[in-house]
PDB file of N, CA and C in Angstrom:
ATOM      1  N   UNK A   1     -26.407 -18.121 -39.207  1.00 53.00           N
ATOM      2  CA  UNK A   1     -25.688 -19.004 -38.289  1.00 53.00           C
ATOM      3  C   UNK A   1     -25.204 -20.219 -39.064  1.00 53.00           C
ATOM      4  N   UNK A   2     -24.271 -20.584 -39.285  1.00 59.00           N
ATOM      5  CA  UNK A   2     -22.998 -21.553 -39.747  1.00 59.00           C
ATOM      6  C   UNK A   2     -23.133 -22.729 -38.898  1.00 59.00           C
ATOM      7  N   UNK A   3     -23.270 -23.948 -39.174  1.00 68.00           N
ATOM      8  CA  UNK A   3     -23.231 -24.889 -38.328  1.00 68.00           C
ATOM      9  C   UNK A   3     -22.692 -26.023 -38.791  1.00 68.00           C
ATOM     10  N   UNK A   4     -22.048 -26.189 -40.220  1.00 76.00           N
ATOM     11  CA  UNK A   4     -21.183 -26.392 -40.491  1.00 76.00           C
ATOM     12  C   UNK A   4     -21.695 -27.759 -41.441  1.00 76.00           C
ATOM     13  N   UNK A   5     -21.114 -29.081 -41.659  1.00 84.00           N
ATOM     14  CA  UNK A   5     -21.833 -29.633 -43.010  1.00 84.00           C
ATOM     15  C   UNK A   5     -22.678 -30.472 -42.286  1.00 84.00           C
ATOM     16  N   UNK A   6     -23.860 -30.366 -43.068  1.00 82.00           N
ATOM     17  CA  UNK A   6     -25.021 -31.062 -43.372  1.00 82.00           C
ATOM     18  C   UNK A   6     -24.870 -32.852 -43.062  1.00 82.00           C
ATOM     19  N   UNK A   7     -26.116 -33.185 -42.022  1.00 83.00           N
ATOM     20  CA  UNK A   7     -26.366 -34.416 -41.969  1.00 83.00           C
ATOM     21  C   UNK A   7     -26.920 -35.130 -42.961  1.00 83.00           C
ATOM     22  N   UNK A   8     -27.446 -36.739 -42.599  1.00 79.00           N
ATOM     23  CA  UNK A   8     -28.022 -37.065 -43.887  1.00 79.00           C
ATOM     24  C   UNK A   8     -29.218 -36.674 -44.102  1.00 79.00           C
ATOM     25  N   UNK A   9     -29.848 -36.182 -42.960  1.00 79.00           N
ATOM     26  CA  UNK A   9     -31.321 -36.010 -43.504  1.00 79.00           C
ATOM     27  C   UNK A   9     -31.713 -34.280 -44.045  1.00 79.00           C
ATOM     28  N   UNK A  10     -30.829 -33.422 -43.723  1.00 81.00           N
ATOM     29  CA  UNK A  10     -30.387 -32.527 -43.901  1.00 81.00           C
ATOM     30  C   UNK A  10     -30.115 -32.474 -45.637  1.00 81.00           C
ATOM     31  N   UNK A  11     -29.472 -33.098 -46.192  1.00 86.00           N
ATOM     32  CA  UNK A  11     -29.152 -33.610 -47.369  1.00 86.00           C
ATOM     33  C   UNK A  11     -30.257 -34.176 -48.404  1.00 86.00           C
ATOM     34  N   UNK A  12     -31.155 -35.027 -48.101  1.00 88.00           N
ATOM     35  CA  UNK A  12     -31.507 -35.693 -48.797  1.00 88.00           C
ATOM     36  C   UNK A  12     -33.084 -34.668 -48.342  1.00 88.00           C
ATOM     37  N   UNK A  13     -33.606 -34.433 -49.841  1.00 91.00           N
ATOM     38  CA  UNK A  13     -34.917 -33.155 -50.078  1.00 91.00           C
ATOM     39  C   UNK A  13     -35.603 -34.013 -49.819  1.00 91.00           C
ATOM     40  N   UNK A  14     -35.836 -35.316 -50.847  1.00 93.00           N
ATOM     41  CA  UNK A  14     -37.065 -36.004 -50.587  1.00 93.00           C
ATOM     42  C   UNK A  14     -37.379 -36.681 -49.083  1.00 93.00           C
ATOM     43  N   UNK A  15     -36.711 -36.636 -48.124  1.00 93.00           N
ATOM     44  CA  UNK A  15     -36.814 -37.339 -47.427  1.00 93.00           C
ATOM     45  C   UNK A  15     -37.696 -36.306 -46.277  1.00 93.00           C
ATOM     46  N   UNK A  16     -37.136 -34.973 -46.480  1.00 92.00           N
ATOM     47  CA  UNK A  16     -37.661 -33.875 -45.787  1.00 92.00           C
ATOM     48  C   UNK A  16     -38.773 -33.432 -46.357  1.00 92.00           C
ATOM     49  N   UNK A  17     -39.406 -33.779 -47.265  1.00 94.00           N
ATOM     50  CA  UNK A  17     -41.152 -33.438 -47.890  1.00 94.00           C
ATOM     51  C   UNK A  17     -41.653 -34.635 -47.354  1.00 94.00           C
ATOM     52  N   UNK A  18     -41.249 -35.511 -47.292  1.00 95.00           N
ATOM     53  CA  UNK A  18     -42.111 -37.031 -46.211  1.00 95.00           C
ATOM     54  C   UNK A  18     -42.398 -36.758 -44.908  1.00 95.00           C
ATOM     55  N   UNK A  19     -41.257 -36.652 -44.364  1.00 94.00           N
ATOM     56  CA  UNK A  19     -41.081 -35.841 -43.141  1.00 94.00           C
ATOM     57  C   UNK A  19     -42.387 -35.238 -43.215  1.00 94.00           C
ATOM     58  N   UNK A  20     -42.211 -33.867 -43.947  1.00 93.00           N
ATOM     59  CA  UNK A  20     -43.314 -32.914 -43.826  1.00 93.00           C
ATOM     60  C   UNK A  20     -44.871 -33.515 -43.955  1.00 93.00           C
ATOM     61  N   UNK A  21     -45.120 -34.136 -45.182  1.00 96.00           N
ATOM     62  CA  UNK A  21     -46.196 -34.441 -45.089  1.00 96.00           C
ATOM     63  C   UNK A  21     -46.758 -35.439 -43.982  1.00 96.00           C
ATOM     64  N   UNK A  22     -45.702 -35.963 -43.462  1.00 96.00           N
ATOM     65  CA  UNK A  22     -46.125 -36.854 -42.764  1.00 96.00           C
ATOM     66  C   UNK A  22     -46.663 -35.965 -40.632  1.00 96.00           C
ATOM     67  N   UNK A  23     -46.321 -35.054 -40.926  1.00 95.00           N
ATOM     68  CA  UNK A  23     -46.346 -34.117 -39.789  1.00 95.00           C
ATOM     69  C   UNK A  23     -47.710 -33.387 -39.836  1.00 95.00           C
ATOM     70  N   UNK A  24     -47.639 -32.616 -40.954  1.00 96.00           N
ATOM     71  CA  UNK A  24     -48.885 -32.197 -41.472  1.00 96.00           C
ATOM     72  C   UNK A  24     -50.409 -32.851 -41.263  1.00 96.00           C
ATOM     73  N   UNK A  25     -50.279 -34.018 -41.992  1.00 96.00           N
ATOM     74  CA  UNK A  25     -51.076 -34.844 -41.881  1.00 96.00           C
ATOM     75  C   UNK A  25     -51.629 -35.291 -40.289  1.00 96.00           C
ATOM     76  N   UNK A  26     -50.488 -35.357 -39.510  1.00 96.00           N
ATOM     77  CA  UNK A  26     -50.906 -35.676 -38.101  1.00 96.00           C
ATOM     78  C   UNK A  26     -51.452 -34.256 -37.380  1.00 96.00           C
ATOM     79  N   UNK A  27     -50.788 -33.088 -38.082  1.00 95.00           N
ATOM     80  CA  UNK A  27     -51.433 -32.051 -37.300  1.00 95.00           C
ATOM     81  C   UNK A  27     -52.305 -31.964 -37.636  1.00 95.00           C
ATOM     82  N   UNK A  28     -53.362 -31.814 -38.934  1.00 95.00           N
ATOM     83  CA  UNK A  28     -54.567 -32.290 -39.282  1.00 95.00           C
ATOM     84  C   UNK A  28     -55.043 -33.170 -38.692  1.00 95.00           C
ATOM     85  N   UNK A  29     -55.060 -34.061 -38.144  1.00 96.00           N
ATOM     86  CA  UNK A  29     -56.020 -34.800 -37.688  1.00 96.00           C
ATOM     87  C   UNK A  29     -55.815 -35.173 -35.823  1.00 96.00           C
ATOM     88  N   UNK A  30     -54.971 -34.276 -35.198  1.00 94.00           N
ATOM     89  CA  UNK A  30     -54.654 -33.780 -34.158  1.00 94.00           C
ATOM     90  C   UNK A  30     -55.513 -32.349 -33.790  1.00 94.00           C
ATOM     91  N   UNK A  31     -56.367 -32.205 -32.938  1.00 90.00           N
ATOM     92  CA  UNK A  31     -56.814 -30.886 -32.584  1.00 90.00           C
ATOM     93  C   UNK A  31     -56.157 -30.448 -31.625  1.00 90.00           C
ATOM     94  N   UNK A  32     -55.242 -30.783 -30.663  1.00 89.00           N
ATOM     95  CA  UNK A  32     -53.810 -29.758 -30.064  1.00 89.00           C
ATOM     96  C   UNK A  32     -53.136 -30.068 -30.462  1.00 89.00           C
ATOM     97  N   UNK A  33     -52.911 -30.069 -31.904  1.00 92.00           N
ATOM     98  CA  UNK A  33     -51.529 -30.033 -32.612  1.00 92.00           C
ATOM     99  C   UNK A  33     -51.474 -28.393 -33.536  1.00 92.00           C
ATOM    100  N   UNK A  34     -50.583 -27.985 -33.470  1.00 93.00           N
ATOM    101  CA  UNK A  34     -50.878 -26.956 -33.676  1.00 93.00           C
ATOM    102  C   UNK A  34     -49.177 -26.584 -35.270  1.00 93.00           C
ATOM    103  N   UNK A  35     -49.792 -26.106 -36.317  1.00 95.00           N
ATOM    104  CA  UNK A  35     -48.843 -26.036 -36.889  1.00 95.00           C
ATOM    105  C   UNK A  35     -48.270 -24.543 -36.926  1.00 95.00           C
ATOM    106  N   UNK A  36     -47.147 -24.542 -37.204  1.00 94.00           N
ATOM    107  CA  UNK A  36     -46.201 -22.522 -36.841  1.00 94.00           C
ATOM    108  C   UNK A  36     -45.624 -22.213 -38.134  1.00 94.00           C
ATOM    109  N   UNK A  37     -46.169 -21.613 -38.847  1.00 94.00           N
ATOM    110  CA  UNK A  37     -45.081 -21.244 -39.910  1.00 94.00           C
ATOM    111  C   UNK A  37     -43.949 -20.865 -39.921  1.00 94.00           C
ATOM    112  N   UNK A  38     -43.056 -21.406 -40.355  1.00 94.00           N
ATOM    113  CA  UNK A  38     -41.687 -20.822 -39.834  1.00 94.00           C
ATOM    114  C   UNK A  38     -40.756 -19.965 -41.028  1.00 94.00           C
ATOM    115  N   UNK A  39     -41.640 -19.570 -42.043  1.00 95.00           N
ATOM    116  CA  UNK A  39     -40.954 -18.909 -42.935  1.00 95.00           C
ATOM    117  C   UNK A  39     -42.033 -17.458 -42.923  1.00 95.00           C
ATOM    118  N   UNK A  40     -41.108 -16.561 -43.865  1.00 94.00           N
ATOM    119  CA  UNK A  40     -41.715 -15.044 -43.710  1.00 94.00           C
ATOM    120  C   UNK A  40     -41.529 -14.126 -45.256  1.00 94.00           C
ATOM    121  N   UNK A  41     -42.208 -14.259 -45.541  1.00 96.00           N
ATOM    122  CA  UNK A  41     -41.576 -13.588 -47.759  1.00 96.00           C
ATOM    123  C   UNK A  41     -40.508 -14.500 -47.913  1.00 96.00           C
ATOM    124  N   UNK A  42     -40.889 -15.764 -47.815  1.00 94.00           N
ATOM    125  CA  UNK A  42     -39.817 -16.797 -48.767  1.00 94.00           C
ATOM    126  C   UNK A  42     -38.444 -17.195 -47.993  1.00 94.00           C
ATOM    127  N   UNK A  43     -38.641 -16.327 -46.871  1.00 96.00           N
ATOM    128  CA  UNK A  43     -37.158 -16.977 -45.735  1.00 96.00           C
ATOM    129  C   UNK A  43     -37.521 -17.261 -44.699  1.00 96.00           C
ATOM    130  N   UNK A  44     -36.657 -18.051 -44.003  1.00 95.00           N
ATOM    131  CA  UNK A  44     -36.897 -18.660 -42.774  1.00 95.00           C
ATOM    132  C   UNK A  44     -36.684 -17.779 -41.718  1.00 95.00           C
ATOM    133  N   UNK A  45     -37.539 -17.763 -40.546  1.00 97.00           N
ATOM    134  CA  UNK A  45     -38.050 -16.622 -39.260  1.00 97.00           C
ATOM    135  C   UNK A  45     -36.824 -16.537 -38.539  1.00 97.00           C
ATOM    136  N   UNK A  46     -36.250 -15.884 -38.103  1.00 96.00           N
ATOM    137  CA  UNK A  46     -35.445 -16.297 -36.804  1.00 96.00           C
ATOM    138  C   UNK A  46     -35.871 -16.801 -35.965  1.00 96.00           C
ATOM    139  N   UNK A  47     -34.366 -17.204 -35.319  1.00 96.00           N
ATOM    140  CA  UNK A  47     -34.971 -18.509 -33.990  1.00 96.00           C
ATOM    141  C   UNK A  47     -36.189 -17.497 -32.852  1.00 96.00           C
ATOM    142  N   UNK A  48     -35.933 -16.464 -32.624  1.00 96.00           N
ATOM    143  CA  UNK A  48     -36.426 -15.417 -31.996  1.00 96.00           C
ATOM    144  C   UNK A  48     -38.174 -15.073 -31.846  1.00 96.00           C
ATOM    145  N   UNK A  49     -37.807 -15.050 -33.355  1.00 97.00           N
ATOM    146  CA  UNK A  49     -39.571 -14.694 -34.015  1.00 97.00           C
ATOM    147  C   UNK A  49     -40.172 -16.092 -34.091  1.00 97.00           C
ATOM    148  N   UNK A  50     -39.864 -17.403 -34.321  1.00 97.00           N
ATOM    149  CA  UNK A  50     -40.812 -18.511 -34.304  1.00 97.00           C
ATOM    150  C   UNK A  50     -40.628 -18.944 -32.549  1.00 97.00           C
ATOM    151  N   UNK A  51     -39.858 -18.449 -31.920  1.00 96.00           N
ATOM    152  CA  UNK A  51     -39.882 -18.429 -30.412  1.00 96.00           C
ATOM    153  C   UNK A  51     -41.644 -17.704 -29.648  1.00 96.00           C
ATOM    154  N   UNK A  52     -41.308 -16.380 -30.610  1.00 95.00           N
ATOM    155  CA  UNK A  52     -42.301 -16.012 -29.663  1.00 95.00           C
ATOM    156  C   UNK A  52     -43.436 -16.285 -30.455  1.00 95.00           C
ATOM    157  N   UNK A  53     -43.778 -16.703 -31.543  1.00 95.00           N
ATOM    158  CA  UNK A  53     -44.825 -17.638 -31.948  1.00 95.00           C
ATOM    159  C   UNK A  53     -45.436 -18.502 -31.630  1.00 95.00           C
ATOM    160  N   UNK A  54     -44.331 -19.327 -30.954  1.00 95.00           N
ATOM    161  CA  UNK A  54     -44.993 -20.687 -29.865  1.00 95.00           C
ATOM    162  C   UNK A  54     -45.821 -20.102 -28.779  1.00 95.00           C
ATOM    163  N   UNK A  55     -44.882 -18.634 -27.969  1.00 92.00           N
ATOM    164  CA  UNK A  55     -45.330 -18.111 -26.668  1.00 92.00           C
ATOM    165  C   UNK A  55     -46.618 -17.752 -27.013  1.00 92.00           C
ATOM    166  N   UNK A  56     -46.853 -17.406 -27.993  1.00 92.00           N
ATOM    167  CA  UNK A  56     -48.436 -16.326 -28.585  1.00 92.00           C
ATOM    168  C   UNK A  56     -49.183 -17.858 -28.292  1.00 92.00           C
ATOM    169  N   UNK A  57     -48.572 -19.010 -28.930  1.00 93.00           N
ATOM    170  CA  UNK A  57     -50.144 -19.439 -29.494  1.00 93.00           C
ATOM    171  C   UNK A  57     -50.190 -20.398 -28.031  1.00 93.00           C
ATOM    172  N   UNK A  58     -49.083 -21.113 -27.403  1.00 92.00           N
ATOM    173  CA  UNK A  58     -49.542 -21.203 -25.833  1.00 92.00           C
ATOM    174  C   UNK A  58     -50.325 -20.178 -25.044  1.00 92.00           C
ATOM    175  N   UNK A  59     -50.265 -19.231 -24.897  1.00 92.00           N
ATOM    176  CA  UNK A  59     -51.143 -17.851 -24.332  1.00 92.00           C
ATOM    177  C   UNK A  59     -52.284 -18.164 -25.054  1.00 92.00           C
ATOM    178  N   UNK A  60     -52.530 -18.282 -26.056  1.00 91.00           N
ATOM    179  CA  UNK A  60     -54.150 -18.167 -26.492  1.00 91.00           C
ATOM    180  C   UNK A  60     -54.781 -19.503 -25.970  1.00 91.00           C
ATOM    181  N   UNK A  61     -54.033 -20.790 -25.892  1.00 88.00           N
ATOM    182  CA  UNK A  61     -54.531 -21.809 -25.577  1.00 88.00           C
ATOM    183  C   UNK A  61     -54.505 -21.289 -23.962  1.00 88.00           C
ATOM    184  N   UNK A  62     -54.257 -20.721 -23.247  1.00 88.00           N
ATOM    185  CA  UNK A  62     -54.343 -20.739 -21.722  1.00 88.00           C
ATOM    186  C   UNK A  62     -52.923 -21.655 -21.206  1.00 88.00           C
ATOM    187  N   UNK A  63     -52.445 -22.309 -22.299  1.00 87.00           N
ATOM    188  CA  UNK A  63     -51.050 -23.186 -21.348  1.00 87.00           C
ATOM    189  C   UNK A  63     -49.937 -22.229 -20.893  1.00 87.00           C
ATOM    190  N   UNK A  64     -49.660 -20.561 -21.483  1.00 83.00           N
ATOM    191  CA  UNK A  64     -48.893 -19.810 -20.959  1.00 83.00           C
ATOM    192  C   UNK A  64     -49.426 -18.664 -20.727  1.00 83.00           C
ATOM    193  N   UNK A  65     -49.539 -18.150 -19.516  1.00 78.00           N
ATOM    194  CA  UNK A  65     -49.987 -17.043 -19.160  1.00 78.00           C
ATOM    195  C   UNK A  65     -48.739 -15.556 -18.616  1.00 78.00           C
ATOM    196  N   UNK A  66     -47.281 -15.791 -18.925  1.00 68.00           N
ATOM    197  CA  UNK A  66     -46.905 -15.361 -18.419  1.00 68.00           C
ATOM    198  C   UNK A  66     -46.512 -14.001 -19.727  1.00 68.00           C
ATOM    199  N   UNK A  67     -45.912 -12.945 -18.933  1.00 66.00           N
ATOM    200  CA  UNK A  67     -45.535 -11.577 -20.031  1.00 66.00           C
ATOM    201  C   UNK A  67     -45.119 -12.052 -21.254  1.00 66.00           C
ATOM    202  N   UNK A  68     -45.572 -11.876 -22.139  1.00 55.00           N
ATOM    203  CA  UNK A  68     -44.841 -11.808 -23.757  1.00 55.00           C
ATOM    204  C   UNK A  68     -44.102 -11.114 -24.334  1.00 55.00           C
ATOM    205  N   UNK A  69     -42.432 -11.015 -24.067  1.00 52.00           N
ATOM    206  CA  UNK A  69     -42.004  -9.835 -24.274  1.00 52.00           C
ATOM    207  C   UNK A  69     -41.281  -9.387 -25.744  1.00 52.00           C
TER     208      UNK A  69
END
């Protein structure tokens, strides 16, 4: 999917490993924070597959109980 040119934060790497660590770090020390991997052998999941990733891990917490399809 094409979405055409890049913002600034989009752009700038280091700013997106801060980002990260800085997320990380809170999900660590958050116990309903929950982190999703969103990559799969070195590429990123489809929107699809980290979709129903969320649905799985709401269902295990009890916050979604509905069909998983």
């Amino acid at each position: 999917e094409q979405r055409g040119e890049k913002d600034v934060n989009e752009k700038d790497l280091d700013y997106q490993k801060k980002v990260a660590e800085a997320y990380l770090y809170l999900a660590k020390s958050q116990d309903h924070w929950v982190v999703i991997d969103c990559t799969k052998d070195g590429r990123m999941k489809s929107k699809e597959e980290i979709h129903q990733n969320v649905l799985e891990i709401l269902k295990e917490k009890g916050i979604f109980d509905a069909k998983l399809s």
